[in-house]
PDB file of C-alpha atoms in Angstrom:
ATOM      1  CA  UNK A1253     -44.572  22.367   3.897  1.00 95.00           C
ATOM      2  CA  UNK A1254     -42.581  19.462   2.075  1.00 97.00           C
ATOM      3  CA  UNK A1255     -40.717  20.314  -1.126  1.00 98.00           C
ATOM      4  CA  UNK A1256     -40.037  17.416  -4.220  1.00 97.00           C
ATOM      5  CA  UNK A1257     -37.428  19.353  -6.341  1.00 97.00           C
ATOM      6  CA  UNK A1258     -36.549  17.416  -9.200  1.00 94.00           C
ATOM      7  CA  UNK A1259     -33.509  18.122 -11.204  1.00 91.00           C
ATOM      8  CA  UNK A1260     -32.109  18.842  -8.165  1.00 91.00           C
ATOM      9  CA  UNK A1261     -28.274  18.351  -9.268  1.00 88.00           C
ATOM     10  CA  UNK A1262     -28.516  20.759 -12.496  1.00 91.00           C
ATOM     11  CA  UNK A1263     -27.748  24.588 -12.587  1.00 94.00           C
ATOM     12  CA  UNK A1264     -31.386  25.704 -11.767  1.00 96.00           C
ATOM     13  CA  UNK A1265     -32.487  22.947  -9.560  1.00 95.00           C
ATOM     14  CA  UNK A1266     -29.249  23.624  -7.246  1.00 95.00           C
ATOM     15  CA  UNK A1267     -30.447  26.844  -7.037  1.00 97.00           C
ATOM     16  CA  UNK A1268     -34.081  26.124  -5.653  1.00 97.00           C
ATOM     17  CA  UNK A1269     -32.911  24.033  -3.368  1.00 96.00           C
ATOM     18  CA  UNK A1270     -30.007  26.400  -1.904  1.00 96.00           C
ATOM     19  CA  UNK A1271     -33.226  28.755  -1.408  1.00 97.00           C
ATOM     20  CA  UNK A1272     -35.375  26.128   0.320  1.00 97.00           C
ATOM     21  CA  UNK A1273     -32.550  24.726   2.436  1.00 95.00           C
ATOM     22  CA  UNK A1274     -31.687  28.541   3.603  1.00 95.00           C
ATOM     23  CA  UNK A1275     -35.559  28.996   4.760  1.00 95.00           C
ATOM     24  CA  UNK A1276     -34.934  25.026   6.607  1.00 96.00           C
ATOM     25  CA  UNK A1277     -37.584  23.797   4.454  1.00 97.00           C
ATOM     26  CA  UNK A1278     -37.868  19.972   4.726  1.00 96.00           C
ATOM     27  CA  UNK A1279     -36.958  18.559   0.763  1.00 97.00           C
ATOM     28  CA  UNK A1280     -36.915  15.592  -1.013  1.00 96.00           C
ATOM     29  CA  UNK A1281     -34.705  16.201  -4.221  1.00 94.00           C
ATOM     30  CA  UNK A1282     -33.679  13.723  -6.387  1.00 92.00           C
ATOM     31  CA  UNK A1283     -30.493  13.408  -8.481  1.00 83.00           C
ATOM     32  CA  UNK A1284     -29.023  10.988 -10.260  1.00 75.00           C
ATOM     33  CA  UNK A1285     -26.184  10.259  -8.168  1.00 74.00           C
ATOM     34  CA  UNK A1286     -26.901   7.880  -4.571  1.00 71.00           C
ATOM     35  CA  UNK A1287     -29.537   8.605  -2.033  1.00 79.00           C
ATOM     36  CA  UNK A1288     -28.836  10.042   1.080  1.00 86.00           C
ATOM     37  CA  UNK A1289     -29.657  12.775   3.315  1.00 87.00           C
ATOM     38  CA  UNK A1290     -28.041  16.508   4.442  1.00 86.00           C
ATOM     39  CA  UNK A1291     -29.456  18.466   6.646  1.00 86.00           C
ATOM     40  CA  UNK A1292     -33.362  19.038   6.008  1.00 88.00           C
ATOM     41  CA  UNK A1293     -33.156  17.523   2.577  1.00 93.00           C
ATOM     42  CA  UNK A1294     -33.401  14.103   1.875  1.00 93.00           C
ATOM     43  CA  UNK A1295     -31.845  12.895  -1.737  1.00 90.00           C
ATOM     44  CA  UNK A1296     -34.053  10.229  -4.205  1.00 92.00           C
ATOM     45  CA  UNK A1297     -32.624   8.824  -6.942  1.00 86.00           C
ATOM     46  CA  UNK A1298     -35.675   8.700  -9.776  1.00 84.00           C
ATOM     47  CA  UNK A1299     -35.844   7.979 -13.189  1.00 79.00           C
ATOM     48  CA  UNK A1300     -38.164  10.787 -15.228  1.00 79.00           C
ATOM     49  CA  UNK A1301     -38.308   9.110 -18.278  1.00 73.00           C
ATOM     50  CA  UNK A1302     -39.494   5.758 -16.934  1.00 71.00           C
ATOM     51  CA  UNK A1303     -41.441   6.841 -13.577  1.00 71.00           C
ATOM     52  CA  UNK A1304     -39.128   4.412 -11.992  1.00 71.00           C
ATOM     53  CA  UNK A1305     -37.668   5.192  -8.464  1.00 75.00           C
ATOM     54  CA  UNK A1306     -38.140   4.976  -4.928  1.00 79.00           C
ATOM     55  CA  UNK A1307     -42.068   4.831  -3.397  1.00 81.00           C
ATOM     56  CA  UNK A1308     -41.088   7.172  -0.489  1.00 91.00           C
ATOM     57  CA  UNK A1309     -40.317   9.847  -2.958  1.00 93.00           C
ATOM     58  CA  UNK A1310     -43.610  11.331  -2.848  1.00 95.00           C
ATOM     59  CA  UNK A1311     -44.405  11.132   0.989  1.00 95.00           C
ATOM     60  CA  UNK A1312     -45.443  14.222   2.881  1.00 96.00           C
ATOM     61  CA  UNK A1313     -45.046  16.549  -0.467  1.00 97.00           C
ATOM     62  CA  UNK A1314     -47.185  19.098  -0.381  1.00 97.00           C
ATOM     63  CA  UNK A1315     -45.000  21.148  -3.083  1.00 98.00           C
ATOM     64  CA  UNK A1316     -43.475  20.382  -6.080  1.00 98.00           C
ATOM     65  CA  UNK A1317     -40.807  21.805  -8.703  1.00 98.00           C
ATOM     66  CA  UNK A1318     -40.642  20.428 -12.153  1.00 97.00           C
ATOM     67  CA  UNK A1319     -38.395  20.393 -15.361  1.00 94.00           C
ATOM     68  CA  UNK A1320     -37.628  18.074 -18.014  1.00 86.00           C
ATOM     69  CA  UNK A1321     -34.381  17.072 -18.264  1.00 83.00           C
ATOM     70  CA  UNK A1322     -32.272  18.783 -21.084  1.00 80.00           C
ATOM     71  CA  UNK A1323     -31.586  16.561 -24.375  1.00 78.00           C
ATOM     72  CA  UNK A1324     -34.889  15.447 -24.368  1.00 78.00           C
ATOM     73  CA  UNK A1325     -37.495  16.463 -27.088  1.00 82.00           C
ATOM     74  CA  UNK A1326     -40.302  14.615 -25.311  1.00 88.00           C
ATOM     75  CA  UNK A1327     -41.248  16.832 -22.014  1.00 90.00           C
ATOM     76  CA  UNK A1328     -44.702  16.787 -22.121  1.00 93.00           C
ATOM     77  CA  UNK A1329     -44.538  13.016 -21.675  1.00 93.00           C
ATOM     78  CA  UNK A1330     -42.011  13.382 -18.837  1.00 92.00           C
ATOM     79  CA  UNK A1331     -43.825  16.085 -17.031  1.00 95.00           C
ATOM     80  CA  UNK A1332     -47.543  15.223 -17.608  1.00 95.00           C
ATOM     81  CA  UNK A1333     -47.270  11.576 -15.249  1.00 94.00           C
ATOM     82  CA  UNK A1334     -45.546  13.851 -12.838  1.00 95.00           C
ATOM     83  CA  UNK A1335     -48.468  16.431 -12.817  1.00 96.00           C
ATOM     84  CA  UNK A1336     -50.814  13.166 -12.845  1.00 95.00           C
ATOM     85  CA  UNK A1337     -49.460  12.119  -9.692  1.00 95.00           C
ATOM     86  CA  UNK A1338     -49.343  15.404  -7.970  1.00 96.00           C
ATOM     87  CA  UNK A1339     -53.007  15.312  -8.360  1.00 96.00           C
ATOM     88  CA  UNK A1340     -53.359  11.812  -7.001  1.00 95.00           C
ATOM     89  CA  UNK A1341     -51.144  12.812  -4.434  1.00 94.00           C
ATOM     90  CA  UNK A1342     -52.981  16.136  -3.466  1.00 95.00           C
ATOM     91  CA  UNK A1343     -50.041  18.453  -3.624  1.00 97.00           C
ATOM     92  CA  UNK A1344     -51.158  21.881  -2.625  1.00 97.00           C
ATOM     93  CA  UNK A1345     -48.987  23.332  -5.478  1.00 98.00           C
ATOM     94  CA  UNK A1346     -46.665  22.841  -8.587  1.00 98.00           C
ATOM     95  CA  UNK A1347     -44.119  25.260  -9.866  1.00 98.00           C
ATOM     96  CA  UNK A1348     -43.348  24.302 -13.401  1.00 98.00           C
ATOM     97  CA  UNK A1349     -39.945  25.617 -15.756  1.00 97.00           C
ATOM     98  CA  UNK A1350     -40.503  25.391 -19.536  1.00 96.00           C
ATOM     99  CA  UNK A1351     -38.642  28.003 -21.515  1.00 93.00           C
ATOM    100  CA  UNK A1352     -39.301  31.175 -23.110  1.00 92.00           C
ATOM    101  CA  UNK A1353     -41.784  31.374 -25.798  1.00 90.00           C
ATOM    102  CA  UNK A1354     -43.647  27.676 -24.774  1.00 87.00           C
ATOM    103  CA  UNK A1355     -46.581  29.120 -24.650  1.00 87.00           C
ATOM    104  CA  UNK A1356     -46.686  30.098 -27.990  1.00 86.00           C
ATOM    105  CA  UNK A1357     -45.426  27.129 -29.805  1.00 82.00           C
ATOM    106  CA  UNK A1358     -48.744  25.297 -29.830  1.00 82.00           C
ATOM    107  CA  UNK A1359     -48.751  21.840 -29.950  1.00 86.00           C
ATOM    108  CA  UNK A1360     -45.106  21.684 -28.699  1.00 88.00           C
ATOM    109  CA  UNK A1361     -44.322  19.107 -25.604  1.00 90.00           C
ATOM    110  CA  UNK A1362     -43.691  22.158 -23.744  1.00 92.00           C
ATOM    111  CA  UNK A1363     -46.831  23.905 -24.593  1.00 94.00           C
ATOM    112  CA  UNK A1364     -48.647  20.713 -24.062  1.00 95.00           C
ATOM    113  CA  UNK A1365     -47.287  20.246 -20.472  1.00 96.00           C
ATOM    114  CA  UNK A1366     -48.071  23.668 -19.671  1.00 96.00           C
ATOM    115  CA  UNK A1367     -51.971  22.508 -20.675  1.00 96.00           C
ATOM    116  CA  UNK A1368     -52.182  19.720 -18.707  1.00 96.00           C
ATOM    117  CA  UNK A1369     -50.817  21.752 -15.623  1.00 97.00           C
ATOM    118  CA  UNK A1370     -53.410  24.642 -16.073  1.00 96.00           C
ATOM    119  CA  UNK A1371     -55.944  22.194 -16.513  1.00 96.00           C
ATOM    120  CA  UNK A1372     -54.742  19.927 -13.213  1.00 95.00           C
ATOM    121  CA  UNK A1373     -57.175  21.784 -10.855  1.00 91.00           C
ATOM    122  CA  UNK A1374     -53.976  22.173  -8.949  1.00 96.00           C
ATOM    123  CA  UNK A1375     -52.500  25.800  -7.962  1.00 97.00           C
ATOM    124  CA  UNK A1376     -49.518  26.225 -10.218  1.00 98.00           C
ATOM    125  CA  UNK A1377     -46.731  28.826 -11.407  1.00 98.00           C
ATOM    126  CA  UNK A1378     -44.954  28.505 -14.625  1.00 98.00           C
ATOM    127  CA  UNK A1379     -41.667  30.145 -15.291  1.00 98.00           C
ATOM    128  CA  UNK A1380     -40.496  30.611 -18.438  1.00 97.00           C
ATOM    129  CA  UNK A1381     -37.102  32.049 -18.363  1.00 97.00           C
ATOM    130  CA  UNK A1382     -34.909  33.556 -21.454  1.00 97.00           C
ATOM    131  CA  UNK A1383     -31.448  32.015 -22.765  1.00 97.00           C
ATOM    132  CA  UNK A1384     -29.417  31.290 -19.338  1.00 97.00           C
ATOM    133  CA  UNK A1385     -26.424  33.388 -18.345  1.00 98.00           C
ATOM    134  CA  UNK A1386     -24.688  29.804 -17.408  1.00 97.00           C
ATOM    135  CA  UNK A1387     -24.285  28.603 -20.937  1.00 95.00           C
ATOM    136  CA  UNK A1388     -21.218  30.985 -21.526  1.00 95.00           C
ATOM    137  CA  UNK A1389     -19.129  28.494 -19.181  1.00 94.00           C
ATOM    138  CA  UNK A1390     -20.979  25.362 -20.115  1.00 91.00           C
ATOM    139  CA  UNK A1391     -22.338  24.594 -23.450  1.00 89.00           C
ATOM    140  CA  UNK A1392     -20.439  27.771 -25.482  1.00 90.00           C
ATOM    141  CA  UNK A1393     -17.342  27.303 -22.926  1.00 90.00           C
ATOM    142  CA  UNK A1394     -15.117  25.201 -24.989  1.00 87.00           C
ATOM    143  CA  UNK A1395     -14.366  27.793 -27.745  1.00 90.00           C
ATOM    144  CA  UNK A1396     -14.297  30.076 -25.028  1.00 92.00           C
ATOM    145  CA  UNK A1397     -11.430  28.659 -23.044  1.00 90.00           C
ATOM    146  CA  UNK A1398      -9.051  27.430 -26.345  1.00 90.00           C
ATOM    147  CA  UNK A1399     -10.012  30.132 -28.983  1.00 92.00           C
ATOM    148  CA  UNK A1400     -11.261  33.081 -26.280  1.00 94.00           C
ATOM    149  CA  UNK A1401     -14.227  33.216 -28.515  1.00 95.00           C
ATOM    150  CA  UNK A1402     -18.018  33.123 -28.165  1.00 95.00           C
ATOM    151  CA  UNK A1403     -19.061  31.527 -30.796  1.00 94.00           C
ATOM    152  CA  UNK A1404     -22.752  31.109 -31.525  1.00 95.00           C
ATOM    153  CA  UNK A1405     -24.623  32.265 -34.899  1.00 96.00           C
ATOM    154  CA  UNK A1406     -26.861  34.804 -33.191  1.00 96.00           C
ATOM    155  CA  UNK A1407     -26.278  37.293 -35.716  1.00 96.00           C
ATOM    156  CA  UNK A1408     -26.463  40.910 -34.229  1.00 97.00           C
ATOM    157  CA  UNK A1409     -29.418  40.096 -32.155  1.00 97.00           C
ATOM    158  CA  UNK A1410     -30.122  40.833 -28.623  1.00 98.00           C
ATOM    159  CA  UNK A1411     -31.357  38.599 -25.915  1.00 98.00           C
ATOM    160  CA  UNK A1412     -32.469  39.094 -22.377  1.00 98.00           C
ATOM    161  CA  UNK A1413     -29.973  36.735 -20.960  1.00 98.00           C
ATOM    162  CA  UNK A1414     -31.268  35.315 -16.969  1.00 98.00           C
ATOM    163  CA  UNK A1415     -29.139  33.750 -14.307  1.00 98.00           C
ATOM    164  CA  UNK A1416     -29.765  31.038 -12.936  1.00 98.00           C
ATOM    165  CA  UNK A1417     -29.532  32.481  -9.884  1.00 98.00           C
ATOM    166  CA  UNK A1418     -32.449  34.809 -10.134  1.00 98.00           C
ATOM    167  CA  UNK A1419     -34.217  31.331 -11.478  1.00 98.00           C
ATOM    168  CA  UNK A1420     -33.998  29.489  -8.833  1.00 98.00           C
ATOM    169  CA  UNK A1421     -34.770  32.147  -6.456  1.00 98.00           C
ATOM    170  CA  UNK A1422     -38.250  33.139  -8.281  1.00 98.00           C
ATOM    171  CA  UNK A1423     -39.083  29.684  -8.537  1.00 98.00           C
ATOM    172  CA  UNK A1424     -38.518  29.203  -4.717  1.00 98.00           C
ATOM    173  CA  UNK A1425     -40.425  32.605  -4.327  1.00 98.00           C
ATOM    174  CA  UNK A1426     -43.483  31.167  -6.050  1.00 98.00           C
ATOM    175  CA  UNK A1427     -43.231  27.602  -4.737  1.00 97.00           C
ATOM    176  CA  UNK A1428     -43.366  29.438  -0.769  1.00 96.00           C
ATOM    177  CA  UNK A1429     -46.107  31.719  -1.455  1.00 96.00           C
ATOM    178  CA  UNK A1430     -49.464  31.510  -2.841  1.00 94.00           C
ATOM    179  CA  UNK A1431     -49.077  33.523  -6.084  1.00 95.00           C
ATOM    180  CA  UNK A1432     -50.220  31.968  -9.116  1.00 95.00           C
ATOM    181  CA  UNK A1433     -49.568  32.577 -12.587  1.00 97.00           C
ATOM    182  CA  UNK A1434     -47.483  32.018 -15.926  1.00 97.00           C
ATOM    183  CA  UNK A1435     -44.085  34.147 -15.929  1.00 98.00           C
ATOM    184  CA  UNK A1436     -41.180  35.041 -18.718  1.00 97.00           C
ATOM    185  CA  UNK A1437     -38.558  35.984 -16.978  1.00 98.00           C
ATOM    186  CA  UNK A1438     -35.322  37.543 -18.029  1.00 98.00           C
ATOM    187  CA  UNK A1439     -32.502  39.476 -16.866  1.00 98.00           C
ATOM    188  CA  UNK A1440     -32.343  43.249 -16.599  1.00 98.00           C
ATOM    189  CA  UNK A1441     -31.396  44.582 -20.166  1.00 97.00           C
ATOM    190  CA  UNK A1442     -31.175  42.939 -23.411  1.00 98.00           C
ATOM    191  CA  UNK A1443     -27.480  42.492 -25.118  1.00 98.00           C
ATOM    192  CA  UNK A1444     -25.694  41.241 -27.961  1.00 98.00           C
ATOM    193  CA  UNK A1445     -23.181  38.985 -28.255  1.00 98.00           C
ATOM    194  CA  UNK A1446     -20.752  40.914 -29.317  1.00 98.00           C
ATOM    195  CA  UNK A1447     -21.842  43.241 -26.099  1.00 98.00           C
ATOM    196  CA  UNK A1448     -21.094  40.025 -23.923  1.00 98.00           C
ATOM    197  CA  UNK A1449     -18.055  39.688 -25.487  1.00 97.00           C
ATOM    198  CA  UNK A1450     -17.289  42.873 -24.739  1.00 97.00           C
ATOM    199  CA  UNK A1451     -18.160  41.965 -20.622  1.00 97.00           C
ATOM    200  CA  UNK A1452     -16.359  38.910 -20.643  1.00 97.00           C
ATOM    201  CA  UNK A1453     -12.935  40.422 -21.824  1.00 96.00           C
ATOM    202  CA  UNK A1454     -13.751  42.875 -18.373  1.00 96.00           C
ATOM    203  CA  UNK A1455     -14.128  40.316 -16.435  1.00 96.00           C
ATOM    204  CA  UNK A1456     -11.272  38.092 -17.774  1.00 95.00           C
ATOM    205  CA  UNK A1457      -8.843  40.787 -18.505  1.00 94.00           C
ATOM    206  CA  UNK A1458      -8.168  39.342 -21.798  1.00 93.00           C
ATOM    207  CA  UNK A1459      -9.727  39.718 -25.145  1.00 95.00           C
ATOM    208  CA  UNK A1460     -13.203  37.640 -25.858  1.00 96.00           C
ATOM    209  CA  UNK A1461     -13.958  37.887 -29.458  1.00 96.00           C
ATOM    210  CA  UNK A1462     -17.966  37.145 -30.779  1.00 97.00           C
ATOM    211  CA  UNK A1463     -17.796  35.061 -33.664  1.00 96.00           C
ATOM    212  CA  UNK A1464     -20.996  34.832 -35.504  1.00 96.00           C
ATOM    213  CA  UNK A1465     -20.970  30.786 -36.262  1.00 94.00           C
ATOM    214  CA  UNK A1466     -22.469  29.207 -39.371  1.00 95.00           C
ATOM    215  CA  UNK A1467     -25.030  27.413 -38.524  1.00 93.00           C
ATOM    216  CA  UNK A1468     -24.823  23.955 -40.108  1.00 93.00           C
ATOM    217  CA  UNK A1469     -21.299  23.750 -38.369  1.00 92.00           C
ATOM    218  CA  UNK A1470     -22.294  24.758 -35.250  1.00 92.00           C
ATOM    219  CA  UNK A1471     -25.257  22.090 -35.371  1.00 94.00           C
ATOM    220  CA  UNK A1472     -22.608  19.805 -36.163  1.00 92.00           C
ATOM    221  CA  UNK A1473     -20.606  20.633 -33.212  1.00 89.00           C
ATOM    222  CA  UNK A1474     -23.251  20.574 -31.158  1.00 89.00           C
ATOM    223  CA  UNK A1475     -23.873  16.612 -32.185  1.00 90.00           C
ATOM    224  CA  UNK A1476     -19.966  15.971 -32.283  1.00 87.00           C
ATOM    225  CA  UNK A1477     -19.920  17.277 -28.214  1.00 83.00           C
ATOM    226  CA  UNK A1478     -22.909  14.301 -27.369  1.00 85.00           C
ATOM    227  CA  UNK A1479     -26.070  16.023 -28.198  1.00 85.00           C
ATOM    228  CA  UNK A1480     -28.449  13.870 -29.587  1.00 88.00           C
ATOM    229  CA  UNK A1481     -29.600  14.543 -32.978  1.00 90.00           C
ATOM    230  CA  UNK A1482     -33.069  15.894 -32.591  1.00 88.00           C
ATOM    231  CA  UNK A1483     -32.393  17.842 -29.672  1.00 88.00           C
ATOM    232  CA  UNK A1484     -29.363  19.484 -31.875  1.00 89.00           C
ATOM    233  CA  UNK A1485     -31.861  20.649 -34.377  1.00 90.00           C
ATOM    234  CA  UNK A1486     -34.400  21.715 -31.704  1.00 88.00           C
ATOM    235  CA  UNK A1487     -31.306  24.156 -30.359  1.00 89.00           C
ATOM    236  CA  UNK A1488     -31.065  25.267 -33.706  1.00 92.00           C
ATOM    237  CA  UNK A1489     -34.345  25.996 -34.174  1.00 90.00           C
ATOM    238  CA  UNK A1490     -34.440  28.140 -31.176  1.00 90.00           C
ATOM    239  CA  UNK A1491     -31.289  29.551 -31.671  1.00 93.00           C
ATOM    240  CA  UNK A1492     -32.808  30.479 -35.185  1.00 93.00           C
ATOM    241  CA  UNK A1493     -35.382  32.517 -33.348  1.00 92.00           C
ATOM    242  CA  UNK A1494     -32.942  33.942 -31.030  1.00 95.00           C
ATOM    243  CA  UNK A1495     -31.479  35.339 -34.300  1.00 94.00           C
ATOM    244  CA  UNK A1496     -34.451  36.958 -35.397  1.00 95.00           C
ATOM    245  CA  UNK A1497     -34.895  39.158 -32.420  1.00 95.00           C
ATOM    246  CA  UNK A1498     -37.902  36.983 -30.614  1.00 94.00           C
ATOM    247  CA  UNK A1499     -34.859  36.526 -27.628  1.00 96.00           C
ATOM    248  CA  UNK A1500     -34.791  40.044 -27.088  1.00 97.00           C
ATOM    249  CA  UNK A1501     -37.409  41.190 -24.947  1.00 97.00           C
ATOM    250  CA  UNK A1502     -37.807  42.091 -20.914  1.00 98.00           C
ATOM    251  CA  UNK A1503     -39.839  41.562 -18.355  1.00 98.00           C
ATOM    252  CA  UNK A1504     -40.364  43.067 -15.211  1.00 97.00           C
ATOM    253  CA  UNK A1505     -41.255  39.824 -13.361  1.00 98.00           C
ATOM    254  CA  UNK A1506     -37.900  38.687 -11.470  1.00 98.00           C
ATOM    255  CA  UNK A1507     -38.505  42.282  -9.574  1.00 98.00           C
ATOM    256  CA  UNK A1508     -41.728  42.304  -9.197  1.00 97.00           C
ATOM    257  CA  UNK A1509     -41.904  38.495  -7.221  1.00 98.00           C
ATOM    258  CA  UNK A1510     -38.269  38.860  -5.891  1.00 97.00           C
ATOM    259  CA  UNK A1511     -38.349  42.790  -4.695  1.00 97.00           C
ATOM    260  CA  UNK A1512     -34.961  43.459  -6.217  1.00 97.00           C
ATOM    261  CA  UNK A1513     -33.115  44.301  -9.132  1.00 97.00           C
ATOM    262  CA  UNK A1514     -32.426  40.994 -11.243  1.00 98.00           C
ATOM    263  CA  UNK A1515     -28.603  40.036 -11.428  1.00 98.00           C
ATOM    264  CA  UNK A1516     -26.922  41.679 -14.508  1.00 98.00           C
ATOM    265  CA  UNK A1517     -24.491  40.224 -17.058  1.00 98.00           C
ATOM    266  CA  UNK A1518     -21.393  41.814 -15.559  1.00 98.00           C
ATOM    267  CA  UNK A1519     -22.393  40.464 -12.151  1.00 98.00           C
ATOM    268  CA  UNK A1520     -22.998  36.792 -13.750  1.00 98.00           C
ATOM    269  CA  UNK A1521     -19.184  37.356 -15.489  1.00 97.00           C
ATOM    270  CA  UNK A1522     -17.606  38.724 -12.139  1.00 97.00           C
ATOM    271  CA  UNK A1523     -18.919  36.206 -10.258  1.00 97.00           C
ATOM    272  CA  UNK A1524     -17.752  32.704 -12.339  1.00 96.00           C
ATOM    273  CA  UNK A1525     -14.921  34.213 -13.850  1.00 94.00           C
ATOM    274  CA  UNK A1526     -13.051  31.075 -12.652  1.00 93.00           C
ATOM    275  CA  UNK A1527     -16.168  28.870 -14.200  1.00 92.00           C
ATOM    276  CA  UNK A1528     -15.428  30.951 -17.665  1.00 92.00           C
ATOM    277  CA  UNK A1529     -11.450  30.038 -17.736  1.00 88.00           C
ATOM    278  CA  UNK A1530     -11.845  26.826 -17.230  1.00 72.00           C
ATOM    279  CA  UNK A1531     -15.026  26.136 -19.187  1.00 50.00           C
ATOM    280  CA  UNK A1532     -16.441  23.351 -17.358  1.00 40.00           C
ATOM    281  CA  UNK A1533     -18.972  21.218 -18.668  1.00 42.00           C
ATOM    282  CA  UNK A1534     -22.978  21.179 -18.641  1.00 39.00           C
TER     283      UNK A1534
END
């Protein structure tokens, strides 16, 4: 077995790979920062968008990982050519992230990668997993660190939140083994944000308040921080259904293909309690 792991630098494709190197699993990953090599992994740089990149990037793969690349609205056009040459290539297997609720946002890039990857002939696995665990220290971590607040209009909704963690490992799981499926995965218990709050101010022995943001300013902050325009409103959109409840449900699936308990909140806030205080950047 050869793994391609693309997105290889973010928070979930670190994770994949941390479970691939720890089984010695020979992978190519690619990044955007220089080539190189480590151990049984072997780093690409490749360009998604544009298909550009090295021609040795696909040699002896016989597995594959897949996610578009956040701040991009156009996924099914960055994911298709890569599900395209899988087939050309043979690959015994894909393992494809899109995000919770793809599925049923028809005609969506998401929903219309997910498509083509069903309909590759290939074996396949799709994870879909809930609102990340991560986001408290990256994309909500500035109010967090100067205003000790989390501040995102969810309302009094709940959500499932996952780690990343438990993402990475499931998608590992499925890309070593021959199950095949679509999964919506989540964490073990559904909370809101006030709730997280509530954990937070544990963890950081100091008081985290949950302020419930109005939207149109928070989309505006969200474009003032570097997100593009479109993929602001697409956040909001989401974030929109996250405040109607849709965020809240959960799944048994993270046991069930992992044999354990999925991490919790309180283990996510005890164990990057130095990522929370200083609130670094996605």
């Amino acid at each position: 077995m050869k793994a391609l792991v693309f997105g290889s630098s973010g928070l979930v494709g670190q994770e994949v790979l941390k479970d691939l190197e720890a089984q010695n699993i020979p992978v190519h990953a690619v990044r955007r920062l220089a080539p190189g090599v480590k151990g049984t992994t072997r780093w690409f740089t490749h360009d998604l968008l544009h298909g550009a990149g090295s021609t040795e990037l696909w040699d002896g793969v016989t597995h594959v990982f897949v996610l578009a690349p956040a701040g991009y609205m156009n996924q099914d056009q960055i994911i298709i050519p890569v599900v395209e040459k899988a087939k050309s290539q043979k690959v015994q297997k894909i393992v494809l992230m899109t995000a919770m609720g793809a599925n049923h946002a028809f005609g969506s890039p998401l929903q219309k990668a997910e498509v083509a990857l069903q309909q590759s002939e290939l074996d396949w696995a799709i994870i879909r997993p809930n609102w990340f665990m991560q986001n408290f220290h990256t994309y909500w971590g500035h109010a967090l660190r100067t205003e000790h607040t989390v501040a995102v209009p969810a309302g009094t909704a709940k959500t499932s939140f996952i780690d990343v963690r438990d993402i990475g490992a499931v998608a590992a799981k499925l890309l070593t083994t021959k199950t095949i499926g679509a999964f919506d995965i989540t964490g073990p218990d559904a909370l809101t944000h006030a709730e997280v709050a509530a954990i937070l101010s544990e963890a950081l022995g100091q008081r985290i308040r949950y302020v419930d943001a109005e939207p149109k300013a928070f989309q505006e902050g969200l474009q003032k921080g570097g997100f593009p325009a479109d993929y602001a409103a697409f956040l909001m959109l989401i974030l929109g259904a996250l405040r109607e409840g849709h965020a809240a449900g959960v799944t048994t699936h993270v046991e069930q293909i992992l044999q354990r308990n999925p991490l919790s909140f309180a283990d996510y806030a005890r164990d990057f309690t130095t990522h929370l205080r200083t609130a670094a950047k996605p």
